[in-house]
Amino acid sequence: MPAALLALAIGAFGIGTTEFVIMGLLPEVATDFGVSIPSAGLLISGYALGVVVGAPLLTAIGSRVSRKTVLIPLMGVFIAGNLVAAVAPSYGVLMAGRIVAALSHGAFFGVGSVVAASLVPKAKQASAIALMFTGLTVANVLGVPGGTALGQQFGWRSTFWAVTALGVIGLLGIVFLVPRQDTSEGPGLRSELAVFKSLQVWLALAMTALGFAGVFASFTYIAPMMTEVAGFSAGAVTWLLVLFGVGLVIGNLLGGKAADRSLMPSLTVILALLAAVLVVFVFTAHGKVPSAVTIAVFGAAGFATVAPLQKRVMDKAKGAPALASAANIAAFNLGNAIGAYLGGLTIQHGLGYTAPNWVGAALAVSGLMVALISSLLDRRRTAAPLSTLLPEAIRT
């Protein structure tokens, strides 16, 4: 593994930890600032909004400079946001720190994916992307439980101090390990925007949003599902999340290797598997052992999509992939929000805590349908411009 990939993975680990660790610290934050748990929960929504806005915006701003030069200030923004969160005197300042940190999230993974792919031969590019995203998956296994335990023991601010330190380590790794690129290698903003004329780029973004909406329709409500339906204690949920995280790591790496061999066939199989696992989860959620096994498989199937989806967008935005790649990270977070909302509606309407799994399965199937349409267009070798593709897409 190139040392530069390790630096990118460390940055991804820090970003993944700060994104999800707040879920385990909501009671401490709510108590400290005298706000309700739902209000504290808005710190998660604020972060997601920052990702959606920051991903295309910061990538576009950095389109005329080399990718390494973009990554360095992005880590600086991430460090600054977490530093603000660590010293926040009020809930509003904490929210501001979360949003600032989130602004760098999408652009880091978008530009970082392009850099990771450039470090290896074409036949191993999806695996390289998966290795960078391993930092994000390992964050769910180690960073989130560890950060939660640290915050519960020494106060939630200690977690953000630790994440700030991780950001500094990631920054130093990028500075010293990521190879320098000439500014001339950047295609420029006009070229980056031009790729969005391609219907295939939009189909790839739709696959991402729908696929991950399927994941988060279920995952968002995993805690009440396990405690109210499967019968686990509240304390056991942390270990179930670790099990889910182990599945993420395995699925992420396997998905990258499969995509290197055959991208779209692998992606369609993985999306179909994800839908099937979610249907099965409706029934296995009623038992402790079956639900625990399903959670691990669910994690693997859910994150096996990440590297293939990211690689698909980059392939279809060939020549100017950075902005499209960052937009795909925004699509992941948009899917998170859509899935969580739709899954929540089923619970609000009294359909029970397993009902979000049906929603997740339907969303995954929708993503699969988009993937099949995209594959069909590939086989027909249609032209890239949207004005040319739309009439034919409508006819088929």
mmCIF file with all atom_site columns, N, CA, C and O in Angstrom, residues 290-306:
data_model
loop_
_atom_site.group_PDB
_atom_site.id
_atom_site.type_symbol
_atom_site.label_atom_id
_atom_site.label_alt_id
_atom_site.label_comp_id
_atom_site.label_asym_id
_atom_site.label_entity_id
_atom_site.label_seq_id
_atom_site.pdbx_PDB_ins_code
_atom_site.Cartn_x
_atom_site.Cartn_y
_atom_site.Cartn_z
_atom_site.occupancy
_atom_site.B_iso_or_equiv
_atom_site.pdbx_formal_charge
_atom_site.auth_seq_id
_atom_site.auth_comp_id
_atom_site.auth_asym_id
_atom_site.auth_atom_id
_atom_site.pdbx_PDB_model_num
ATOM 1  N N  . PRO A 1 290 ? -30.009 -14.263 15.595 1.00 0.00 ? 290 PRO A N  1
ATOM 2  C CA . PRO A 1 290 ? -30.216 -13.960 14.173 1.00 0.00 ? 290 PRO A CA 1
ATOM 3  C C  . PRO A 1 290 ? -30.035 -12.483 13.843 1.00 0.00 ? 290 PRO A C  1
ATOM 4  O O  . PRO A 1 290 ? -29.485 -12.137 12.792 1.00 0.00 ? 290 PRO A O  1
ATOM 5  N N  . SER A 1 291 ? -30.488 -11.610 14.743 1.00 0.00 ? 291 SER A N  1
ATOM 6  C CA . SER A 1 291 ? -30.358 -10.172 14.464 1.00 0.00 ? 291 SER A CA 1
ATOM 7  C C  . SER A 1 291 ? -28.899 -9.743  14.501 1.00 0.00 ? 291 SER A C  1
ATOM 8  O O  . SER A 1 291 ? -28.463 -8.919  13.685 1.00 0.00 ? 291 SER A O  1
ATOM 9  N N  . ALA A 1 292 ? -28.112 -10.298 15.428 1.00 0.00 ? 292 ALA A N  1
ATOM 10 C CA . ALA A 1 292 ? -26.688 -9.946  15.506 1.00 0.00 ? 292 ALA A CA 1
ATOM 11 C C  . ALA A 1 292 ? -25.954 -10.371 14.234 1.00 0.00 ? 292 ALA A C  1
ATOM 12 O O  . ALA A 1 292 ? -25.135 -9.618  13.693 1.00 0.00 ? 292 ALA A O  1
ATOM 13 N N  . VAL A 1 293 ? -26.245 -11.578 13.750 1.00 0.00 ? 293 VAL A N  1
ATOM 14 C CA . VAL A 1 293 ? -25.624 -12.047 12.508 1.00 0.00 ? 293 VAL A CA 1
ATOM 15 C C  . VAL A 1 293 ? -26.039 -11.168 11.343 1.00 0.00 ? 293 VAL A C  1
ATOM 16 O O  . VAL A 1 293 ? -25.208 -10.770 10.507 1.00 0.00 ? 293 VAL A O  1
ATOM 17 N N  . THR A 1 294 ? -27.318 -10.830 11.289 1.00 0.00 ? 294 THR A N  1
ATOM 18 C CA . THR A 1 294 ? -27.821 -10.004 10.184 1.00 0.00 ? 294 THR A CA 1
ATOM 19 C C  . THR A 1 294 ? -27.202 -8.620  10.199 1.00 0.00 ? 294 THR A C  1
ATOM 20 O O  . THR A 1 294 ? -26.916 -8.043  9.139  1.00 0.00 ? 294 THR A O  1
ATOM 21 N N  . ILE A 1 295 ? -26.971 -8.070  11.382 1.00 0.00 ? 295 ILE A N  1
ATOM 22 C CA . ILE A 1 295 ? -26.359 -6.741  11.477 1.00 0.00 ? 295 ILE A CA 1
ATOM 23 C C  . ILE A 1 295 ? -24.978 -6.736  10.832 1.00 0.00 ? 295 ILE A C  1
ATOM 24 O O  . ILE A 1 295 ? -24.612 -5.808  10.101 1.00 0.00 ? 295 ILE A O  1
ATOM 25 N N  . ALA A 1 296 ? -24.194 -7.778  11.087 1.00 0.00 ? 296 ALA A N  1
ATOM 26 C CA . ALA A 1 296 ? -22.853 -7.856  10.493 1.00 0.00 ? 296 ALA A CA 1
ATOM 27 C C  . ALA A 1 296 ? -22.934 -7.968  8.978  1.00 0.00 ? 296 ALA A C  1
ATOM 28 O O  . ALA A 1 296 ? -22.201 -7.285  8.250  1.00 0.00 ? 296 ALA A O  1
ATOM 29 N N  . VAL A 1 297 ? -23.841 -8.815  8.488  1.00 0.00 ? 297 VAL A N  1
ATOM 30 C CA . VAL A 1 297 ? -24.005 -8.977  7.037  1.00 0.00 ? 297 VAL A CA 1
ATOM 31 C C  . VAL A 1 297 ? -24.545 -7.687  6.423  1.00 0.00 ? 297 VAL A C  1
ATOM 32 O O  . VAL A 1 297 ? -24.135 -7.284  5.327  1.00 0.00 ? 297 VAL A O  1
ATOM 33 N N  . PHE A 1 298 ? -25.464 -7.040  7.121  1.00 0.00 ? 298 PHE A N  1
ATOM 34 C CA . PHE A 1 298 ? -26.020 -5.764  6.670  1.00 0.00 ? 298 PHE A CA 1
ATOM 35 C C  . PHE A 1 298 ? -24.916 -4.722  6.510  1.00 0.00 ? 298 PHE A C  1
ATOM 36 O O  . PHE A 1 298 ? -24.847 -4.001  5.508  1.00 0.00 ? 298 PHE A O  1
ATOM 37 N N  . GLY A 1 299 ? -24.026 -4.645  7.498  1.00 0.00 ? 299 GLY A N  1
ATOM 38 C CA . GLY A 1 299 ? -22.914 -3.702  7.404  1.00 0.00 ? 299 GLY A CA 1
ATOM 39 C C  . GLY A 1 299 ? -22.024 -3.986  6.211  1.00 0.00 ? 299 GLY A C  1
ATOM 40 O O  . GLY A 1 299 ? -21.610 -3.071  5.487  1.00 0.00 ? 299 GLY A O  1
ATOM 41 N N  . ALA A 1 300 ? -21.757 -5.280  5.978  1.00 0.00 ? 300 ALA A N  1
ATOM 42 C CA . ALA A 1 300 ? -20.903 -5.656  4.849  1.00 0.00 ? 300 ALA A CA 1
ATOM 43 C C  . ALA A 1 300 ? -21.564 -5.307  3.522  1.00 0.00 ? 300 ALA A C  1
ATOM 44 O O  . ALA A 1 300 ? -20.931 -4.736  2.622  1.00 0.00 ? 300 ALA A O  1
ATOM 45 N N  . ALA A 1 301 ? -22.848 -5.647  3.377  1.00 0.00 ? 301 ALA A N  1
ATOM 46 C CA . ALA A 1 301 ? -23.554 -5.362  2.125  1.00 0.00 ? 301 ALA A CA 1
ATOM 47 C C  . ALA A 1 301 ? -23.693 -3.859  1.895  1.00 0.00 ? 301 ALA A C  1
ATOM 48 O O  . ALA A 1 301 ? -23.535 -3.365  0.777  1.00 0.00 ? 301 ALA A O  1
ATOM 49 N N  . GLY A 1 302 ? -23.973 -3.114  2.977  1.00 0.00 ? 302 GLY A N  1
ATOM 50 C CA . GLY A 1 302 ? -24.155 -1.669  2.836  1.00 0.00 ? 302 GLY A CA 1
ATOM 51 C C  . GLY A 1 302 ? -22.897 -0.962  2.367  1.00 0.00 ? 302 GLY A C  1
ATOM 52 O O  . GLY A 1 302 ? -22.934 -0.151  1.437  1.00 0.00 ? 302 GLY A O  1
ATOM 53 N N  . PHE A 1 303 ? -21.752 -1.290  2.959  1.00 0.00 ? 303 PHE A N  1
ATOM 54 C CA . PHE A 1 303 ? -20.522 -0.574  2.602  1.00 0.00 ? 303 PHE A CA 1
ATOM 55 C C  . PHE A 1 303 ? -19.778 -1.211  1.449  1.00 0.00 ? 303 PHE A C  1
ATOM 56 O O  . PHE A 1 303 ? -18.836 -0.613  0.922  1.00 0.00 ? 303 PHE A O  1
ATOM 57 N N  . ALA A 1 304 ? -20.187 -2.392  1.012  1.00 0.00 ? 304 ALA A N  1
ATOM 58 C CA . ALA A 1 304 ? -19.602 -2.952  -0.208 1.00 0.00 ? 304 ALA A CA 1
ATOM 59 C C  . ALA A 1 304 ? -19.960 -2.112  -1.423 1.00 0.00 ? 304 ALA A C  1
ATOM 60 O O  . ALA A 1 304 ? -19.313 -2.202  -2.472 1.00 0.00 ? 304 ALA A O  1
ATOM 61 N N  . THR A 1 305 ? -20.961 -1.255  -1.292 1.00 0.00 ? 305 THR A N  1
ATOM 62 C CA . THR A 1 305 ? -21.374 -0.394  -2.406 1.00 0.00 ? 305 THR A CA 1
ATOM 63 C C  . THR A 1 305 ? -20.496 0.840   -2.557 1.00 0.00 ? 305 THR A C  1
ATOM 64 O O  . THR A 1 305 ? -20.465 1.451   -3.632 1.00 0.00 ? 305 THR A O  1
ATOM 65 N N  . VAL A 1 306 ? -19.767 1.233   -1.500 1.00 0.00 ? 306 VAL A N  1
ATOM 66 C CA . VAL A 1 306 ? -19.132 2.549   -1.468 1.00 0.00 ? 306 VAL A CA 1
ATOM 67 C C  . VAL A 1 306 ? -18.081 2.726   -2.565 1.00 0.00 ? 306 VAL A C  1
ATOM 68 O O  . VAL A 1 306 ? -18.157 3.659   -3.377 1.00 0.00 ? 306 VAL A O  1
#
